[in-house]
Short mmCIF file of C-alpha atoms in Angstrom, two decimals:
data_model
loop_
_atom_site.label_atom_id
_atom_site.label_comp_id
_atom_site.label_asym_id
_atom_site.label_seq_id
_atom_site.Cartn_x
_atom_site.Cartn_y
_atom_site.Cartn_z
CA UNK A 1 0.00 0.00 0.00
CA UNK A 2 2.53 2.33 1.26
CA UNK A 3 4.45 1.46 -2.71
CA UNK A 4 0.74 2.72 -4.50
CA UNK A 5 0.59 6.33 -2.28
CA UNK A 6 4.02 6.83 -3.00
CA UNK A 7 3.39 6.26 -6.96
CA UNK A 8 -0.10 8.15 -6.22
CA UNK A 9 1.64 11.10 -4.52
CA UNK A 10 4.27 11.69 -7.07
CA UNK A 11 1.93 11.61 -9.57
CA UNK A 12 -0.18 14.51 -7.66
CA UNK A 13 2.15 16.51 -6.57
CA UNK A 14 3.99 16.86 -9.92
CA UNK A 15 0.87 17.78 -11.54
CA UNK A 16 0.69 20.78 -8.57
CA UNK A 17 4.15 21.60 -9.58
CA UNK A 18 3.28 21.90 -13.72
CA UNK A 19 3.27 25.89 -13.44
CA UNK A 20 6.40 25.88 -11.63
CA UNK A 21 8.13 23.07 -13.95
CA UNK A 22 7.03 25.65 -16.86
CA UNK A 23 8.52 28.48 -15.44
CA UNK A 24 11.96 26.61 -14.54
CA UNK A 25 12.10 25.37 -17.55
CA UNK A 26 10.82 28.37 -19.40
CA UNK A 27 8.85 26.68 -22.37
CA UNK A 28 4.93 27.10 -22.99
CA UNK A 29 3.59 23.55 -22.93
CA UNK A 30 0.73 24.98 -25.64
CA UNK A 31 3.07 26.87 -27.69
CA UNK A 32 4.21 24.73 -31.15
CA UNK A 33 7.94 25.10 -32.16
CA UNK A 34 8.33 23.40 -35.38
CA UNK A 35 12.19 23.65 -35.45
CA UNK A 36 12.35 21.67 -32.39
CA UNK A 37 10.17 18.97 -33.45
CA UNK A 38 10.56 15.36 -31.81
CA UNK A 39 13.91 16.63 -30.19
CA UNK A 40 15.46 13.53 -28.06
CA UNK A 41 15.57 14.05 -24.17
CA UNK A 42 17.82 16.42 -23.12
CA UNK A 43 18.49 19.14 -20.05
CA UNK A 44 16.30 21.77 -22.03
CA UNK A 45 13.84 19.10 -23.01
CA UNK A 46 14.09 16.65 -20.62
CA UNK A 47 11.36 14.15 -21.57
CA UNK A 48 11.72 15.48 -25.44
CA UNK A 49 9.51 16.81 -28.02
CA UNK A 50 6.63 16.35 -29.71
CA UNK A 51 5.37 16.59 -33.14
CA UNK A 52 4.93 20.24 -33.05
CA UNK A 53 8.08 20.55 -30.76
CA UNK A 54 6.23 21.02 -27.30
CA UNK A 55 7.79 19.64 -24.47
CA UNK A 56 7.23 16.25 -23.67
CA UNK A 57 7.38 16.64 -19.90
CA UNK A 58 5.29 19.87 -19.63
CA UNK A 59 2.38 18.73 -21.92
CA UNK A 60 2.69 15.05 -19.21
CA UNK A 61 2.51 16.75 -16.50
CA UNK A 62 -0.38 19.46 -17.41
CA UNK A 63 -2.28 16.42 -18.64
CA UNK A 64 -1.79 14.54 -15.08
CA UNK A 65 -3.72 17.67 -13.92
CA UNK A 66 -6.63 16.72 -16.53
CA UNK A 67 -6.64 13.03 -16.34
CA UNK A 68 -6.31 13.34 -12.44
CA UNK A 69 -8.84 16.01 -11.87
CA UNK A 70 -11.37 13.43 -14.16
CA UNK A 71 -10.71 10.28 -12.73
CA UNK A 72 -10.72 11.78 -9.26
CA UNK A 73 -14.33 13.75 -10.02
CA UNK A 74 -15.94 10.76 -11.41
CA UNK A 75 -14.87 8.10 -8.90
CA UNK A 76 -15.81 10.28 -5.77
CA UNK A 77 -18.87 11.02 -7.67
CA UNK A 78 -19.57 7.60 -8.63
CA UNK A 79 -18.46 6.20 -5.02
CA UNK A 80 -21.10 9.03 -3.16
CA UNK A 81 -24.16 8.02 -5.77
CA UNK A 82 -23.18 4.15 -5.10
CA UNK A 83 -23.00 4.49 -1.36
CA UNK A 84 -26.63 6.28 -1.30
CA UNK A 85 -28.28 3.80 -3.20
CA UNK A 86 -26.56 0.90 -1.35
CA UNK A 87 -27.40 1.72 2.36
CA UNK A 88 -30.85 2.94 1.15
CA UNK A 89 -31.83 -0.42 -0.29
CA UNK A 90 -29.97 -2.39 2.49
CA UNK A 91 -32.04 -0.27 5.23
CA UNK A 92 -35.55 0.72 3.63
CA UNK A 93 -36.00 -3.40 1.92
CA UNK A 94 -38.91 -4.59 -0.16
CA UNK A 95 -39.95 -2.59 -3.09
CA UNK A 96 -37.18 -0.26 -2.38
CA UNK A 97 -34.00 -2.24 -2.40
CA UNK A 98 -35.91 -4.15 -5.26
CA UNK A 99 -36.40 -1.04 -7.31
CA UNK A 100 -32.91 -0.19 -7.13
CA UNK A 101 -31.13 -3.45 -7.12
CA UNK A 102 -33.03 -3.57 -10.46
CA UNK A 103 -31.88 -0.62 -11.83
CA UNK A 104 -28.44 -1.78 -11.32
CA UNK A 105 -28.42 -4.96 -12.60
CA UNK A 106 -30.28 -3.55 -15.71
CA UNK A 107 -27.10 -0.92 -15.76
CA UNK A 108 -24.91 -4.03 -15.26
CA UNK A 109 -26.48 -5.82 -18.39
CA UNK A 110 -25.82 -2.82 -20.32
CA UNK A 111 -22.43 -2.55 -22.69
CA UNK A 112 -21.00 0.06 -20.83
CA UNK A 113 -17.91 1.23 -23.61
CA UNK A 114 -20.09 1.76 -26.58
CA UNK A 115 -22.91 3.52 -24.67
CA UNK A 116 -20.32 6.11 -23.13
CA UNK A 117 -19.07 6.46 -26.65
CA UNK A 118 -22.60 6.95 -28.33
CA UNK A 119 -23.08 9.78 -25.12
CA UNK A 120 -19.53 11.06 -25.83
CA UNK A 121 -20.20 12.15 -29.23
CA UNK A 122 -23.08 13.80 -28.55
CA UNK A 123 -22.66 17.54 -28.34
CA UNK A 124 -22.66 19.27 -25.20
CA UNK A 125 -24.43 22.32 -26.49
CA UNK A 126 -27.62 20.07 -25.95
CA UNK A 127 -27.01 20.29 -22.10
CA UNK A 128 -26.01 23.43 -21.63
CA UNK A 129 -22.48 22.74 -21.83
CA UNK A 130 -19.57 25.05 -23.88
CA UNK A 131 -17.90 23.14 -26.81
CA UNK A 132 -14.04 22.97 -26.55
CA UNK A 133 -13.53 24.22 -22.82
CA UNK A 134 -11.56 21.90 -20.54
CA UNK A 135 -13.15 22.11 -17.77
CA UNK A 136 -16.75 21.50 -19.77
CA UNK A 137 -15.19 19.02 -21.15
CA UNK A 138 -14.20 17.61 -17.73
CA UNK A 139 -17.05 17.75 -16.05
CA UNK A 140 -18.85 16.39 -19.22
CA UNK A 141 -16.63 13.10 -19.04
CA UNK A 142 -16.78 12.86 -14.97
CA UNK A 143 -20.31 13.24 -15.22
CA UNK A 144 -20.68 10.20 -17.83
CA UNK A 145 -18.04 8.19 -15.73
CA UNK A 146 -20.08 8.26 -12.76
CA UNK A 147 -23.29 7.49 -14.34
CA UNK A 148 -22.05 4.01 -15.24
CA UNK A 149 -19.55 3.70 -12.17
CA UNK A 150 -21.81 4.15 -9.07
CA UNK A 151 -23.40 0.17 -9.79
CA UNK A 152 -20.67 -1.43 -8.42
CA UNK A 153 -20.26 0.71 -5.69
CA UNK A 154 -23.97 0.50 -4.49
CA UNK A 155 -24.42 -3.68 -4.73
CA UNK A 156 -20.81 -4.03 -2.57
CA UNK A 157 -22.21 -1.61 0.12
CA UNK A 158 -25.77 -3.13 0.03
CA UNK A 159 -24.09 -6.27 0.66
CA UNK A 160 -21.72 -5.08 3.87
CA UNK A 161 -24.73 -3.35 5.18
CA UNK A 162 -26.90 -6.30 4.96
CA UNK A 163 -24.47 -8.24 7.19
CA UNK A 164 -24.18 -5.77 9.15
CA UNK A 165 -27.72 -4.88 10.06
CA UNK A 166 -27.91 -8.75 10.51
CA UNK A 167 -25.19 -9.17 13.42
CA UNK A 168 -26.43 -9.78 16.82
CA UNK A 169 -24.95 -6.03 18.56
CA UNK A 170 -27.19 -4.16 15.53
CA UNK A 171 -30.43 -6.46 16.81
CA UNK A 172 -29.18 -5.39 20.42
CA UNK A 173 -28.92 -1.30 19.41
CA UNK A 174 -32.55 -1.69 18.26
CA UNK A 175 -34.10 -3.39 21.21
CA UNK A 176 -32.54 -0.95 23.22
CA UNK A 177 -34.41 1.37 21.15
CA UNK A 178 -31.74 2.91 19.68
CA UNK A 179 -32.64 5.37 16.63
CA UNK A 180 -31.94 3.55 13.19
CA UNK A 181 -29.68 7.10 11.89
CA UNK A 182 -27.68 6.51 15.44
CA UNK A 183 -27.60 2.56 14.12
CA UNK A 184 -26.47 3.63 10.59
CA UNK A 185 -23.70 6.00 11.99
CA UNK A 186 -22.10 4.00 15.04
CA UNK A 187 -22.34 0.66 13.83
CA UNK A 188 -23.24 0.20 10.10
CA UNK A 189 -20.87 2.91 8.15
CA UNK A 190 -17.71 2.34 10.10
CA UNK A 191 -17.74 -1.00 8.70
CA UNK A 192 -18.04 0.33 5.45
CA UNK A 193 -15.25 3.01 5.65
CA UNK A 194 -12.92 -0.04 3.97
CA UNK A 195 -14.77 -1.00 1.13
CA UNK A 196 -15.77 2.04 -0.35
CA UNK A 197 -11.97 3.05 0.22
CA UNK A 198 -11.40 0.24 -1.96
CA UNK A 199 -14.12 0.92 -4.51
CA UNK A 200 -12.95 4.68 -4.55
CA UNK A 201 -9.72 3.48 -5.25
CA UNK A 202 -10.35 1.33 -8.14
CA UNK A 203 -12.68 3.58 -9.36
CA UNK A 204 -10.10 6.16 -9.66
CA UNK A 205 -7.84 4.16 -11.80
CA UNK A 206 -10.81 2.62 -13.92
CA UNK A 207 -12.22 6.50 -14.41
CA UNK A 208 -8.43 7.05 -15.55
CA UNK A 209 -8.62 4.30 -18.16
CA UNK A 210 -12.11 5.31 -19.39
CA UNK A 211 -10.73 8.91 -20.26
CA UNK A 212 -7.92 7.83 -21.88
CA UNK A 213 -9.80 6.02 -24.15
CA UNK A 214 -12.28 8.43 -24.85
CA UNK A 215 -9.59 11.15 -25.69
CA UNK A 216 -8.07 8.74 -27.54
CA UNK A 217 -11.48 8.58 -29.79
CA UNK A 218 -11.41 12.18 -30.14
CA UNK A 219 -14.44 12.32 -27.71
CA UNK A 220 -13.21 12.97 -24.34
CA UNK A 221 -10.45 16.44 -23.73
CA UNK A 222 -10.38 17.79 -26.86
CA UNK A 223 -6.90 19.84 -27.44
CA UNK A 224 -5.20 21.96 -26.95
CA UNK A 225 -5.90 21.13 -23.84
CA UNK A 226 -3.38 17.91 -23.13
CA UNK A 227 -4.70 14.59 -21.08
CA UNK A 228 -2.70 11.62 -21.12
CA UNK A 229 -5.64 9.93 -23.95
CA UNK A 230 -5.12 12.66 -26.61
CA UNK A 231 -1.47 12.58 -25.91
CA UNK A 232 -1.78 9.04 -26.68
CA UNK A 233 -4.44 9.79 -30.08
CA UNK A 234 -1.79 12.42 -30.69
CA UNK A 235 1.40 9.38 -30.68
CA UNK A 236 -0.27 6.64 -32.83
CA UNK A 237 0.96 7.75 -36.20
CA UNK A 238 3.94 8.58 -34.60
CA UNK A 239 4.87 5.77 -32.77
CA UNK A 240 7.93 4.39 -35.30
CA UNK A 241 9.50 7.51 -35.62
CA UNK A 242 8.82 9.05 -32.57
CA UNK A 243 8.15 6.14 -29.81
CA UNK A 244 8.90 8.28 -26.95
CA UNK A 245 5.69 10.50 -27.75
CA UNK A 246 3.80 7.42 -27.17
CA UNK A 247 5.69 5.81 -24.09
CA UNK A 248 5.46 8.87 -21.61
CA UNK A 249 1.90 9.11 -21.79
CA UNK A 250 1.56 5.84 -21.33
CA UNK A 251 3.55 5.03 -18.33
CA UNK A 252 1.81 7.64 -16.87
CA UNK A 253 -1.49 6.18 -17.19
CA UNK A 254 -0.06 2.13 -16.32
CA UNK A 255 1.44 3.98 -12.95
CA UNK A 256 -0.99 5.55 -11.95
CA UNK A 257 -4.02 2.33 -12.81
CA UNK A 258 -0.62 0.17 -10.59
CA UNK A 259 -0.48 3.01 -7.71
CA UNK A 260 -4.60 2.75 -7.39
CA UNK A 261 -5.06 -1.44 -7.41
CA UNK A 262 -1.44 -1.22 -4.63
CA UNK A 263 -3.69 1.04 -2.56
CA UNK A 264 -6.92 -1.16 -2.53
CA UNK A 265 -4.96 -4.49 -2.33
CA UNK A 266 -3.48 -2.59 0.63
CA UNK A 267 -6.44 -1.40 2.08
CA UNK A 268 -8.29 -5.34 1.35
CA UNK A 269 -5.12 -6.93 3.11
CA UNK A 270 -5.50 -4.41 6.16
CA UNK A 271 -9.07 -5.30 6.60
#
């Protein structure tokens, strides 16, 4: 665990530290430079260049605070809608928890990838949204994320509250006459503290993946604004003569997916 908050950490804190990176280094990470095009590494470009000469590093670490900021958004959001719907089923029962425990395994059934691609495409102008702004286009993607995200989420903590509310202190706390909110917040959420920390955290990585793959399909970040997927989209026709543009990216996104499954094997082993 302590291995996947180290990787986690780095990963954070260098995406804090973009502006100042920047200014050390004194390149614009959105400005092209076509006589430096897909420079090797070196101490003015230390992870290299693109193909329209930006640095490497810059435009990696400016998309960590994208992909981050996404995959952070829509696995709270997803892990807050999830918890909601599980205790409420586990503690209301019959045509409540069967409503909902419905509704998820109908959004279980569904193929998740094409039907966030099909909602991708569709323009954000019909919801209110500005086309081409990062941070629409972030909160367009989280939103979408968590929409498909929160099913998991719910039928795990439905589950752990179900044993819970089954165990012989709970049956004690309510013939004492103990109210069922005092119930829910002494003795039925502290038990849950450890697996939504381990949905979160998997959640976080998976939310990570999703984006990448829907700025790879031109329907997530849309540039100039860099995330680690259109980095990647930007790479593929690159990736024989310049590999590196493809490899950074990349590694980012495998390290931080690694840092997020150490953290909730950690947190599973701790249990």
């Amino acid at each position: 665990m302590r291995t996947g908050f180290a990787l986690l950490l780095a990963l954070v804190l260098a995406a804090i530290a973009a502006p100042l990176a920047a200014g050390w280094l004194g390149h614009d990470p959105f400005l092209p430079d076509l006589f430096t095009r897909f420079e090797s590494p070196s101490a003015l470009h230390p992870l290299g260049t693109d193909d329209l000469g930006r640095d490497m590093l810059l435009r990696l670490l400016y998309g960590a605070r994208v992909s981050l900021v996404v995959g952070l958004m829509a696995a709270l959001a997803a892990t807050a809608i999830g918890t909601v719907a599980g205790l409420l089923a586990a503690w209301s029962g019959g045509w409540i928890d069967a409503a909902l425990m419905r509704l998820a395994d109908g959004m279980l059934a569904l193929p998740a990838l094409p039907l966030l691609v099909i909602l991708a495409a569709l323009d954000p102008a019909v919801v209110g949204l500005p086309r081409g702004e990062a941070a629409a286009d972030m909160l367009r993607i989280a939103g979408l994320l968590a929409a498909f995200g929160w099913v998991g989420v719910a039928r795990l903590v439905r589950a752990t509250a179900l044993s819970v509310l089954a165990r012989d202190f709970v049956r004690a706390a309510r013939a004492m006459g103990v109210s069922e909110m005092r119930v829910m917040g002494r003795h039925v959420l502290p038990q849950l503290a450890a697996p939504i920390a381990i949905a979160t955290a998997l959640a976080v990585g998976g939310a990570v993946l999703a984006e990448s793959v829907l700025s790879f399909l031109g329907l997530g970040i849309a540039p100039p604004a860099p995330s680690w997927g259109n980095m990647l989209a930007n790479a593929q026709e690159l990736v024989f003569q310049a590999p590196l543009t493809a490899l950074w990216p990349g590694l980012a996104i495998l390290l931080t997916v690694l840092g997020c499954n150490l953290v909730a094997d950690g947190v599973a082993r701790r249990r």
